[in-house]
mmCIF file of C-alpha atoms and ligand atoms in Angstrom:
data_model
loop_
_atom_site.group_PDB
_atom_site.id
_atom_site.type_symbol
_atom_site.label_atom_id
_atom_site.label_comp_id
_atom_site.label_asym_id
_atom_site.label_seq_id
_atom_site.Cartn_x
_atom_site.Cartn_y
_atom_site.Cartn_z
ATOM 1 C CA MET S 1404 9.779 38.209 3.638
ATOM 2 C CA THR S 1405 12.900 35.979 3.957
ATOM 3 C CA ALA S 1406 12.909 36.584 7.754
ATOM 4 C CA VAL S 1407 9.209 35.373 7.798
ATOM 5 C CA VAL S 1408 10.059 32.215 5.932
ATOM 6 C CA ASP S 1409 13.068 31.617 8.208
ATOM 7 C CA ASP S 1410 10.751 31.875 11.229
ATOM 8 C CA LEU S 1411 8.182 29.587 9.720
ATOM 9 C CA GLY S 1412 11.021 27.193 8.700
ATOM 10 C CA THR S 1413 12.276 27.139 12.240
ATOM 11 C CA ALA S 1414 8.802 26.520 13.561
ATOM 12 C CA PHE S 1415 8.379 23.571 11.075
ATOM 13 C CA GLU S 1416 11.753 22.056 12.085
ATOM 14 C CA ARG S 1417 10.915 22.442 15.750
ATOM 15 C CA THR S 1418 7.514 20.696 15.237
ATOM 16 C CA ILE S 1419 9.259 17.751 13.587
ATOM 17 C CA ALA S 1420 12.038 17.612 16.218
ATOM 18 C CA ASP S 1421 9.427 17.671 18.984
ATOM 19 C CA GLU S 1422 7.570 14.823 17.398
ATOM 20 C CA GLN S 1423 4.489 16.970 17.006
ATOM 21 C CA ARG S 1424 2.263 16.773 13.924
ATOM 22 C CA ILE S 1425 2.323 19.151 10.958
ATOM 23 C CA GLU S 1426 -1.333 20.076 10.222
ATOM 24 C CA PRO S 1427 -2.904 21.486 7.067
ATOM 25 C CA ARG S 1428 -2.966 25.024 8.381
ATOM 26 C CA ASP S 1429 0.717 24.981 9.188
ATOM 27 C CA TRP S 1430 3.529 26.309 6.910
ATOM 28 C CA MET S 1431 5.594 23.529 5.330
ATOM 29 C CA PRO S 1432 8.313 23.534 2.720
ATOM 30 C CA ASP S 1433 7.205 22.984 -0.855
ATOM 31 C CA GLY S 1434 9.276 19.809 -0.936
ATOM 32 C CA TYR S 1435 7.502 18.388 2.109
ATOM 33 C CA ARG S 1436 4.113 19.133 0.581
ATOM 34 C CA ARG S 1437 5.120 17.519 -2.712
ATOM 35 C CA THR S 1438 6.504 14.429 -1.041
ATOM 36 C CA MET S 1439 3.342 13.963 1.007
ATOM 37 C CA ILE S 1440 0.953 14.429 -2.041
ATOM 38 C CA ARG S 1441 3.184 11.992 -3.988
ATOM 39 C CA GLN S 1442 3.242 9.315 -1.311
ATOM 40 C CA ILE S 1443 -0.421 9.716 -0.279
ATOM 41 C CA ALA S 1444 -1.624 9.751 -3.803
ATOM 42 C CA GLN S 1445 0.401 6.603 -4.785
ATOM 43 C CA HIS S 1446 -1.009 4.971 -1.672
ATOM 44 C CA ALA S 1447 -4.564 5.870 -2.503
ATOM 45 C CA HIS S 1448 -4.159 4.743 -6.157
ATOM 46 C CA SER S 1449 -2.741 1.416 -4.762
ATOM 47 C CA GLU S 1450 -5.857 0.794 -2.652
ATOM 48 C CA ILE S 1451 -8.097 1.272 -5.623
ATOM 49 C CA ILE S 1452 -6.110 -0.742 -8.187
ATOM 50 C CA GLY S 1453 -5.418 -3.293 -5.459
ATOM 51 C CA MET S 1454 -9.157 -4.243 -5.609
ATOM 52 C CA GLN S 1455 -8.641 -5.748 -9.065
ATOM 53 C CA PRO S 1456 -6.587 -8.850 -8.503
ATOM 54 C CA GLU S 1457 -8.856 -10.127 -5.742
ATOM 55 C CA GLY S 1458 -12.115 -8.796 -7.332
ATOM 56 C CA GLU S 1459 -11.495 -11.163 -10.227
ATOM 57 C CA TRP S 1460 -12.230 -14.055 -7.870
ATOM 58 C CA ILE S 1461 -15.465 -12.759 -6.356
ATOM 59 C CA THR S 1462 -17.604 -14.600 -8.890
ATOM 60 C CA ARG S 1463 -15.467 -17.649 -8.705
ATOM 61 C CA ALA S 1464 -15.034 -18.016 -4.887
ATOM 62 C CA PRO S 1465 -15.386 -21.652 -3.843
ATOM 63 C CA SER S 1466 -18.337 -21.113 -1.457
ATOM 64 C CA LEU S 1467 -20.946 -18.538 -0.578
ATOM 65 C CA ARG S 1468 -19.082 -17.788 2.653
ATOM 66 C CA ARG S 1469 -15.808 -17.181 0.799
ATOM 67 C CA LYS S 1470 -17.691 -15.052 -1.741
ATOM 68 C CA ALA S 1471 -19.316 -12.861 1.003
ATOM 69 C CA ILE S 1472 -15.915 -12.427 2.760
ATOM 70 C CA LEU S 1473 -14.033 -11.575 -0.413
ATOM 71 C CA LEU S 1474 -16.755 -9.153 -1.538
ATOM 72 C CA ALA S 1475 -16.509 -7.373 1.845
ATOM 73 C CA LYS S 1476 -12.719 -7.496 1.699
ATOM 74 C CA ALA S 1477 -12.405 -5.951 -1.797
ATOM 75 C CA GLN S 1478 -15.031 -3.325 -1.021
ATOM 76 C CA ALA S 1479 -13.152 -2.457 2.222
ATOM 77 C CA GLU S 1480 -10.136 -1.267 0.181
ATOM 78 C CA ALA S 1481 -12.258 1.717 -1.024
ATOM 79 C CA GLY S 1482 -12.503 3.107 2.425
ATOM 80 C CA PRO S 1483 -8.749 3.708 2.843
ATOM 81 C CA ALA S 1484 -8.609 5.170 -0.664
ATOM 82 C CA LEU S 1485 -11.293 7.640 0.523
ATOM 83 C CA TYR S 1486 -9.390 8.689 3.663
ATOM 84 C CA LEU S 1487 -6.155 8.891 1.859
ATOM 85 C CA SER S 1488 -7.621 11.120 -1.025
ATOM 86 C CA SER S 1489 -9.109 13.367 1.553
ATOM 87 C CA ALA S 1490 -5.707 13.636 3.326
ATOM 88 C CA ALA S 1491 -4.179 14.600 -0.030
ATOM 89 C CA GLU S 1492 -6.845 17.210 -0.452
ATOM 90 C CA THR S 1493 -5.862 18.829 2.850
ATOM 91 C CA LEU S 1494 -2.496 19.555 1.168
ATOM 92 C CA GLY S 1495 -4.199 21.337 -1.725
ATOM 93 C CA ALA S 1496 -4.254 18.442 -4.213
ATOM 94 C CA ASP S 1497 -7.256 18.036 -6.405
ATOM 95 C CA ARG S 1498 -8.685 14.533 -6.490
ATOM 96 C CA GLY S 1499 -9.588 14.672 -10.221
ATOM 97 C CA ASP S 1500 -6.050 15.812 -10.972
ATOM 98 C CA LEU S 1501 -4.634 12.868 -9.012
ATOM 99 C CA THR S 1502 -6.704 10.451 -10.960
ATOM 100 C CA ARG S 1503 -5.553 12.138 -14.277
ATOM 101 C CA ARG S 1504 -1.874 11.785 -13.125
ATOM 102 C CA LEU S 1505 -2.462 8.057 -12.542
ATOM 103 C CA ILE S 1506 -4.110 7.625 -15.928
ATOM 104 C CA GLU S 1507 -1.343 9.536 -17.712
ATOM 105 C CA GLY S 1508 1.373 7.462 -16.015
ATOM 106 C CA ARG S 1509 2.553 10.437 -14.045
ATOM 107 C CA GLN S 1510 1.863 8.908 -10.734
ATOM 108 C CA LYS S 1511 2.569 5.359 -9.553
ATOM 109 C CA TYR S 1512 0.742 2.666 -7.703
ATOM 110 C CA SER S 1513 2.268 -0.355 -5.830
ATOM 111 C CA SER S 1514 4.185 -2.763 -8.025
ATOM 112 C CA ILE S 1515 2.446 -5.741 -6.294
ATOM 113 C CA PHE S 1516 -0.860 -5.271 -8.064
ATOM 114 C CA ASN S 1517 0.624 -5.960 -11.439
ATOM 115 C CA TYR S 1518 0.840 -9.699 -10.791
ATOM 116 C CA PRO S 1519 -1.971 -12.139 -11.797
ATOM 117 C CA THR S 1520 -4.182 -14.074 -9.441
ATOM 118 C CA LEU S 1521 -4.213 -17.569 -11.015
ATOM 119 C CA ASN S 1522 -6.338 -19.370 -8.402
ATOM 120 C CA PHE S 1523 -8.031 -18.931 -5.150
ATOM 121 C CA ALA S 1524 -4.890 -19.656 -3.095
ATOM 122 C CA ASP S 1525 -3.591 -16.378 -4.487
ATOM 123 C CA VAL S 1526 -6.452 -14.550 -2.722
ATOM 124 C CA GLY S 1527 -5.286 -16.147 0.561
ATOM 125 C CA VAL S 1528 -1.569 -15.151 -0.224
ATOM 126 C CA ILE S 1529 -2.632 -11.535 -0.959
ATOM 127 C CA GLY S 1530 -4.239 -11.287 2.459
ATOM 128 C CA TRP S 1531 -1.405 -12.937 4.193
ATOM 129 C CA LEU S 1532 1.660 -11.517 2.405
ATOM 130 C CA VAL S 1533 0.493 -8.393 0.666
ATOM 131 C CA ASP S 1534 -1.672 -7.022 3.420
ATOM 132 C CA GLY S 1535 0.904 -8.371 5.925
ATOM 133 C CA ALA S 1536 3.658 -6.296 4.171
ATOM 134 C CA ALA S 1537 1.257 -3.302 4.062
ATOM 135 C CA ILE S 1538 0.888 -3.590 7.848
ATOM 136 C CA VAL S 1539 4.616 -3.653 8.427
ATOM 137 C CA ASN S 1540 4.963 -0.622 6.133
ATOM 138 C CA GLN S 1541 1.974 1.275 7.509
ATOM 139 C CA VAL S 1542 2.156 0.809 11.344
ATOM 140 C CA PRO S 1543 5.194 3.190 11.491
ATOM 141 C CA LEU S 1544 3.186 5.635 9.212
ATOM 142 C CA CYS S 1545 0.707 6.013 12.055
ATOM 143 C CA ARG S 1546 3.574 8.212 13.528
ATOM 144 C CA CYS S 1547 4.097 10.119 10.263
ATOM 145 C CA SER S 1548 4.722 13.786 10.833
ATOM 146 C CA TYR S 1549 1.703 14.843 8.637
ATOM 147 C CA GLY S 1550 -1.260 14.685 10.868
ATOM 148 C CA PRO S 1551 -4.121 13.788 8.402
ATOM 149 C CA TYR S 1552 -2.001 10.961 6.946
ATOM 150 C CA ALA S 1553 -0.980 9.598 10.295
ATOM 151 C CA ARG S 1554 -4.533 9.593 11.573
ATOM 152 C CA ALA S 1555 -5.833 7.942 8.339
ATOM 153 C CA MET S 1556 -3.158 5.241 8.818
ATOM 154 C CA VAL S 1557 -4.516 4.232 12.304
ATOM 155 C CA ARG S 1558 -7.777 3.198 10.788
ATOM 156 C CA VAL S 1559 -6.212 1.635 7.675
ATOM 157 C CA CYS S 1560 -3.948 -0.480 9.840
ATOM 158 C CA LYS S 1561 -6.848 -1.923 11.803
ATOM 159 C CA GLU S 1562 -8.496 -2.919 8.573
ATOM 160 C CA GLU S 1563 -5.243 -4.366 7.231
ATOM 161 C CA SER S 1564 -4.897 -6.515 10.223
ATOM 162 C CA PHE S 1565 -8.298 -8.024 9.648
ATOM 163 C CA HIS S 1566 -7.553 -8.522 5.926
ATOM 164 C CA GLN S 1567 -4.212 -10.271 6.849
ATOM 165 C CA ARG S 1568 -5.972 -12.727 9.094
ATOM 166 C CA GLN S 1569 -8.585 -13.569 6.502
ATOM 167 C CA GLY S 1570 -5.792 -14.348 4.084
ATOM 168 C CA PHE S 1571 -3.994 -16.492 6.652
ATOM 169 C CA GLU S 1572 -7.225 -18.310 7.381
ATOM 170 C CA ILE S 1573 -7.692 -19.270 3.705
ATOM 171 C CA LEU S 1574 -4.154 -20.673 3.613
ATOM 172 C CA HIS S 1575 -4.654 -22.453 6.922
ATOM 173 C CA THR S 1576 -7.742 -24.159 5.435
ATOM 174 C CA LEU S 1577 -5.849 -25.066 2.280
ATOM 175 C CA CYS S 1578 -2.759 -26.305 4.096
ATOM 176 C CA ASN S 1579 -4.942 -28.628 6.267
ATOM 177 C CA GLY S 1580 -6.927 -29.786 3.272
ATOM 178 C CA THR S 1581 -6.081 -32.295 0.541
ATOM 179 C CA PRO S 1582 -2.464 -32.596 -0.872
ATOM 180 C CA GLY S 1583 -3.731 -30.756 -3.947
ATOM 181 C CA GLN S 1584 -4.960 -27.858 -1.831
ATOM 182 C CA LYS S 1585 -1.689 -27.644 0.015
ATOM 183 C CA ALA S 1586 0.209 -27.678 -3.338
ATOM 184 C CA MET S 1587 -1.951 -24.764 -4.503
ATOM 185 C CA ALA S 1588 -0.920 -22.837 -1.426
ATOM 186 C CA GLN S 1589 2.778 -23.522 -1.907
ATOM 187 C CA ASP S 1590 2.490 -22.595 -5.552
ATOM 188 C CA ALA S 1591 0.907 -19.262 -4.612
ATOM 189 C CA LEU S 1592 3.609 -18.570 -1.924
ATOM 190 C CA ASP S 1593 6.298 -19.427 -4.474
ATOM 191 C CA ARG S 1594 4.940 -16.860 -6.970
ATOM 192 C CA TRP S 1595 4.148 -13.955 -4.541
ATOM 193 C CA TRP S 1596 7.099 -14.175 -2.167
ATOM 194 C CA TRP S 1597 9.517 -12.152 -4.295
ATOM 195 C CA PRO S 1598 6.961 -9.479 -5.404
ATOM 196 C CA SER S 1599 5.972 -9.157 -1.782
ATOM 197 C CA LEU S 1600 9.533 -8.338 -0.797
ATOM 198 C CA MET S 1601 9.735 -5.790 -3.603
ATOM 199 C CA MET S 1602 6.703 -3.875 -2.159
ATOM 200 C CA PHE S 1603 9.087 -2.280 0.327
ATOM 201 C CA GLY S 1604 10.801 -0.451 -2.529
ATOM 202 C CA PRO S 1605 14.379 -0.350 -3.798
ATOM 203 C CA PRO S 1606 17.265 -1.132 -1.458
ATOM 204 C CA ASP S 1607 18.240 1.730 0.814
ATOM 205 C CA SER S 1608 21.366 2.387 -1.265
ATOM 206 C CA ALA S 1609 18.990 3.103 -4.338
ATOM 207 C CA SER S 1610 16.097 4.751 -2.605
ATOM 208 C CA THR S 1611 15.696 8.347 -3.841
ATOM 209 C CA HIS S 1612 13.473 9.726 -1.183
ATOM 210 C CA SER S 1613 14.294 7.789 2.037
ATOM 211 C CA GLU S 1614 16.824 10.067 3.502
ATOM 212 C CA GLN S 1615 14.784 13.272 3.186
ATOM 213 C CA SER S 1616 11.599 11.514 4.108
ATOM 214 C CA MET S 1617 13.205 10.173 7.357
ATOM 215 C CA ALA S 1618 14.609 13.573 8.188
ATOM 216 C CA TRP S 1619 11.136 14.999 7.874
ATOM 217 C CA GLY S 1620 9.577 12.181 9.992
ATOM 218 C CA ILE S 1621 7.475 10.961 7.122
ATOM 219 C CA LYS S 1622 9.227 7.571 6.984
ATOM 220 C CA ARG S 1623 10.272 6.173 10.312
ATOM 221 C CA HIS S 1624 12.248 3.227 9.022
ATOM 222 C CA SER S 1625 14.172 2.547 5.819
ATOM 223 C CA ASN S 1626 12.971 0.254 3.018
ATOM 224 C CA ASP S 1627 15.505 -2.462 4.030
ATOM 225 C CA GLU S 1628 14.609 -2.284 7.784
ATOM 226 C CA LEU S 1629 10.926 -2.864 6.999
ATOM 227 C CA ARG S 1630 11.735 -5.633 4.518
ATOM 228 C CA GLN S 1631 13.763 -7.383 7.305
ATOM 229 C CA ARG S 1632 10.934 -6.866 9.735
ATOM 230 C CA PHE S 1633 8.497 -8.537 7.196
ATOM 231 C CA VAL S 1634 10.778 -11.546 6.676
ATOM 232 C CA ASP S 1635 11.184 -11.994 10.477
ATOM 233 C CA MET S 1636 7.490 -11.845 10.930
ATOM 234 C CA THR S 1637 6.478 -14.022 8.045
ATOM 235 C CA VAL S 1638 8.885 -17.017 8.073
ATOM 236 C CA PRO S 1639 7.516 -18.394 11.424
ATOM 237 C CA GLN S 1640 3.970 -17.980 10.007
ATOM 238 C CA ALA S 1641 4.954 -20.042 6.967
ATOM 239 C CA ASP S 1642 6.301 -22.698 9.367
ATOM 240 C CA VAL S 1643 2.933 -22.780 11.138
ATOM 241 C CA LEU S 1644 1.284 -23.367 7.777
ATOM 242 C CA GLY S 1645 3.867 -26.005 6.863
ATOM 243 C CA LEU S 1646 4.823 -24.073 3.714
ATOM 244 C CA ARG S 1647 8.402 -23.502 2.411
ATOM 245 C CA VAL S 1648 9.590 -19.988 1.725
ATOM 246 C CA PRO S 1649 11.112 -20.252 -1.702
ATOM 247 C CA ASP S 1650 14.531 -18.937 -0.739
ATOM 248 C CA ASP S 1651 17.550 -21.367 -0.524
ATOM 249 C CA GLY S 1652 19.461 -18.578 1.174
ATOM 250 C CA LEU S 1653 17.078 -18.284 4.091
ATOM 251 C CA SER S 1654 18.524 -19.006 7.517
ATOM 252 C CA TYR S 1655 17.994 -17.815 11.080
ATOM 253 C CA ASP S 1656 20.980 -15.835 12.533
ATOM 254 C CA GLU S 1657 21.045 -16.635 16.283
ATOM 255 C CA GLU S 1658 23.408 -13.736 16.970
ATOM 256 C CA THR S 1659 21.197 -11.035 15.422
ATOM 257 C CA GLY S 1660 17.904 -12.615 16.040
ATOM 258 C CA HIS S 1661 16.936 -11.991 12.418
ATOM 259 C CA TYR S 1662 16.503 -14.152 9.331
ATOM 260 C CA ARG S 1663 19.152 -13.899 6.605
ATOM 261 C CA PHE S 1664 17.463 -13.857 3.159
ATOM 262 C CA THR S 1665 18.116 -13.488 -0.430
ATOM 263 C CA GLU S 1666 17.383 -9.953 -1.820
ATOM 264 C CA PRO S 1667 14.636 -9.893 -4.542
ATOM 265 C CA ASP S 1668 15.715 -9.153 -8.134
ATOM 266 C CA TYR S 1669 15.301 -5.346 -8.181
ATOM 267 C CA THR S 1670 15.566 -5.152 -11.941
ATOM 268 C CA GLU S 1671 12.212 -6.838 -11.914
ATOM 269 C CA LEU S 1672 10.905 -4.138 -9.501
ATOM 270 C CA TYR S 1673 12.171 -1.348 -11.745
ATOM 271 C CA ASP S 1674 10.673 -3.060 -14.824
ATOM 272 C CA VAL S 1675 7.264 -3.464 -13.251
ATOM 273 C CA VAL S 1676 7.282 0.117 -11.906
ATOM 274 C CA LYS S 1677 8.145 1.343 -15.470
ATOM 275 C CA GLY S 1678 4.935 -0.363 -16.694
ATOM 276 C CA ASN S 1679 6.319 -3.674 -17.957
ATOM 277 C CA GLY S 1680 4.807 -6.088 -15.322
ATOM 278 C CA PRO S 1681 2.593 -8.928 -16.263
ATOM 279 C CA CYS S 1682 -0.638 -6.998 -15.702
ATOM 280 C CA ASN S 1683 0.194 -3.327 -15.802
ATOM 281 C CA GLU S 1684 -1.720 -2.602 -19.033
ATOM 282 C CA GLU S 1685 -4.711 -4.572 -17.972
ATOM 283 C CA ARG S 1686 -4.928 -2.907 -14.472
ATOM 284 C CA LEU S 1687 -4.691 0.591 -15.922
ATOM 285 C CA ALA S 1688 -7.101 -0.068 -18.685
ATOM 286 C CA HIS S 1689 -9.633 -1.376 -16.175
ATOM 287 C CA ARG S 1690 -9.015 1.631 -14.003
ATOM 288 C CA VAL S 1691 -9.581 4.050 -16.928
ATOM 289 C CA LYS S 1692 -12.764 2.213 -17.948
ATOM 290 C CA ALA S 1693 -14.133 2.321 -14.335
ATOM 291 C CA HIS S 1694 -13.302 6.128 -14.265
ATOM 292 C CA GLU S 1695 -15.101 6.746 -17.501
ATOM 293 C CA ASP S 1696 -18.092 4.574 -16.600
ATOM 294 C CA GLY S 1697 -18.347 6.423 -13.347
ATOM 295 C CA ALA S 1698 -18.541 9.898 -14.951
ATOM 296 C CA TRP S 1699 -22.378 10.077 -14.662
ATOM 297 C CA VAL S 1700 -22.199 9.231 -10.946
ATOM 298 C CA ARG S 1701 -19.672 12.111 -10.321
ATOM 299 C CA GLU S 1702 -21.890 14.403 -12.404
ATOM 300 C CA ALA S 1703 -25.113 13.403 -10.621
ATOM 301 C CA ALA S 1704 -23.386 13.774 -7.194
ATOM 302 C CA ALA S 1705 -22.105 17.266 -8.100
ATOM 303 C CA ALA S 1706 -25.476 18.302 -9.428
ATOM 304 C CA TYR S 1707 -27.128 17.056 -6.189
ATOM 305 C CA ALA S 1708 -24.605 18.877 -4.013
ATOM 306 C CA SER S 1709 -25.131 22.162 -5.929
ATOM 307 C CA LYS S 1710 -28.943 21.886 -5.633
ATOM 308 C CA GLN S 1711 -28.511 21.282 -1.837
ATOM 309 C CA ARG S 1712 -26.344 24.372 -1.577
ATOM 310 C CA VAL S 1713 -28.977 26.496 -3.414
ATOM 311 C CA LYS S 1714 -31.750 25.024 -1.132
ATOM 312 C CA GLU S 1715 -29.631 25.755 2.053
ATOM 313 C CA GLY S 1716 -28.949 29.309 0.774
ATOM 314 C CA ALA S 1717 -32.734 29.911 0.220
ATOM 315 C CA ALA S 1718 -33.688 28.515 3.655
HETATM 316 N N1 LIG C 2967 5.812 -0.016 -6.284
HETATM 317 C C1 LIG C 2967 5.839 1.085 -7.084
HETATM 318 N N2 LIG C 2967 6.751 2.088 -6.972
HETATM 319 C C2 LIG C 2967 7.530 2.033 -5.957
HETATM 320 C C3 LIG C 2967 7.663 0.937 -5.115
HETATM 321 C C4 LIG C 2967 6.710 -0.103 -5.268
HETATM 322 N N3 LIG C 2967 6.653 -1.153 -4.548
HETATM 323 N N4 LIG C 2967 8.623 1.124 -4.198
HETATM 324 C C5 LIG C 2967 9.198 2.288 -4.566
HETATM 325 N N5 LIG C 2967 8.578 2.838 -5.593
HETATM 326 C C6 LIG C 2967 8.992 4.105 -6.271
HETATM 327 C C7 LIG C 2967 8.813 5.312 -5.338
HETATM 328 O O1 LIG C 2967 7.447 5.769 -5.428
HETATM 329 C C8 LIG C 2967 9.764 6.245 -6.020
HETATM 330 O O2 LIG C 2967 9.337 6.746 -7.268
HETATM 331 P P1 LIG C 2967 8.819 8.320 -7.501
HETATM 332 O O3 LIG C 2967 9.995 9.098 -7.141
HETATM 333 O O4 LIG C 2967 8.488 8.405 -8.929
HETATM 334 O O5 LIG C 2967 7.610 8.522 -6.619
HETATM 335 C C9 LIG C 2967 10.940 5.298 -6.452
HETATM 336 O O6 LIG C 2967 10.331 3.990 -6.554
HETATM 337 C C10 LIG C 2967 12.060 5.302 -5.419
HETATM 338 O O7 LIG C 2967 11.658 4.709 -4.221
HETATM 339 P P2 LIG C 2967 11.862 5.434 -2.762
HETATM 340 O O8 LIG C 2967 12.818 6.588 -2.840
HETATM 341 O O9 LIG C 2967 12.312 4.287 -1.788
HETATM 342 O O10 LIG C 2967 10.404 5.912 -2.503
HETATM 343 P P3 LIG C 2967 9.647 6.161 -1.126
HETATM 344 O O11 LIG C 2967 10.499 6.917 -0.198
HETATM 345 O O12 LIG C 2967 8.348 6.873 -1.451
HETATM 346 O O13 LIG C 2967 9.359 4.745 -0.449
HETATM 347 C C11 LIG C 2967 7.447 3.376 -0.245
HETATM 348 C C12 LIG C 2967 8.493 3.811 -1.217
HETATM 349 C C13 LIG C 2967 8.009 2.492 0.893
HETATM 350 C C14 LIG C 2967 6.447 2.486 -0.980
HETATM 351 C C15 LIG C 2967 6.742 4.558 0.352
HETATM 352 O O14 LIG C 2967 6.206 5.452 -0.633
HETATM 353 C C16 LIG C 2967 5.573 4.194 1.232
HETATM 354 O O15 LIG C 2967 5.711 3.814 2.373
HETATM 355 N N6 LIG C 2967 4.287 4.465 0.745
HETATM 356 C C17 LIG C 2967 3.087 4.235 1.523
HETATM 357 C C18 LIG C 2967 2.557 2.863 1.473
HETATM 358 C C19 LIG C 2967 2.017 2.457 0.194
HETATM 359 O O16 LIG C 2967 1.890 3.253 -0.739
HETATM 360 N N7 LIG C 2967 1.564 1.269 0.062
HETATM 361 C C20 LIG C 2967 0.949 0.839 -1.212
HETATM 362 C C21 LIG C 2967 0.630 -0.644 -1.208
HETATM 363 S S1 LIG C 2967 -0.074 -1.289 0.231
HETATM 364 C C22 LIG C 2967 -1.627 -1.788 -0.171
HETATM 365 O O17 LIG C 2967 -2.413 -1.073 -0.772
HETATM 366 C C23 LIG C 2967 -2.111 -3.120 0.328
#
């Protein structure tokens, strides 16, 4: 038996070393399976809870055009949640169990969605910064060693690119509008800059999973590398908008070709992740209510599916 596991382990290691994909039928170490389920589930939960901060503005969007765009954008987050949940199922996870874990606080979702959206400029900043950070984080995940997750990411990244552009367009409009509108955009950037940097997770020195996840080809870059990539991408975009990134320590380093920036306050990240952010309670309560209100839909869908199976069996 040990020899069989050794062979399987060698085959797994070779697949990773050859940059091939691990597929659901393949043997994988328990730790790899657990890590993939944890990351994919957290990601799926984030897509669903992430609909809330923007969703609050659907009825208050400033025009019919903005309302239609925002409605489509918030709805579009459900698609990635679906592909991600399906990817988690290929690892043997049960979707209902993943939801229970979230509700019972045993599984996380992204810290960023625990901040409030105070005005419509926040909707623009979420598209520009939050979806922008998501792209930086998720493009390398298209090369993740787990096949179903990597393939889901290709589609998710296409959608995120579109979302990022719609956010930038809102800000572009505000920044070329009245002084009051420009001030709204600056205020939103001031509030969302630091939480956006925190999305990439703790610094490398404090990241629990990075080393193993990188060895397994799950993560392709460390948290700090991706954070740096995000800053390098975003600062010139803020310049185009005429907005000031709220970091007195920000400067361009000619030698390295990167921006130097101040690290976010990671104690705030840990606090938000522990459940003490400004909106944690509200976000989770809303998620629980939506889950309970949707029970009849799940029951009806299951009843319909079992009737179909009986019909197909009889045919
Ligand atoms: N919010 C909440 N929890 C976080 C965050 C964050 N921004 N960053 C790190 N954590 C958690 C990790 O989940 C881990 O906790 P756990 O062991 O209980 O799961 C702990 O902090 C330590 O962090 P790391 O060891 O660095 O964790 P990991 O290697 O998983 O890296 C990262 C974190 C970068 C978020 C990774 O999981 C990832 O790339 N996930 C996929 C992308 C994703 O989930 N995006 C969600 C938001 S994007 C969007 O929906 C628009």
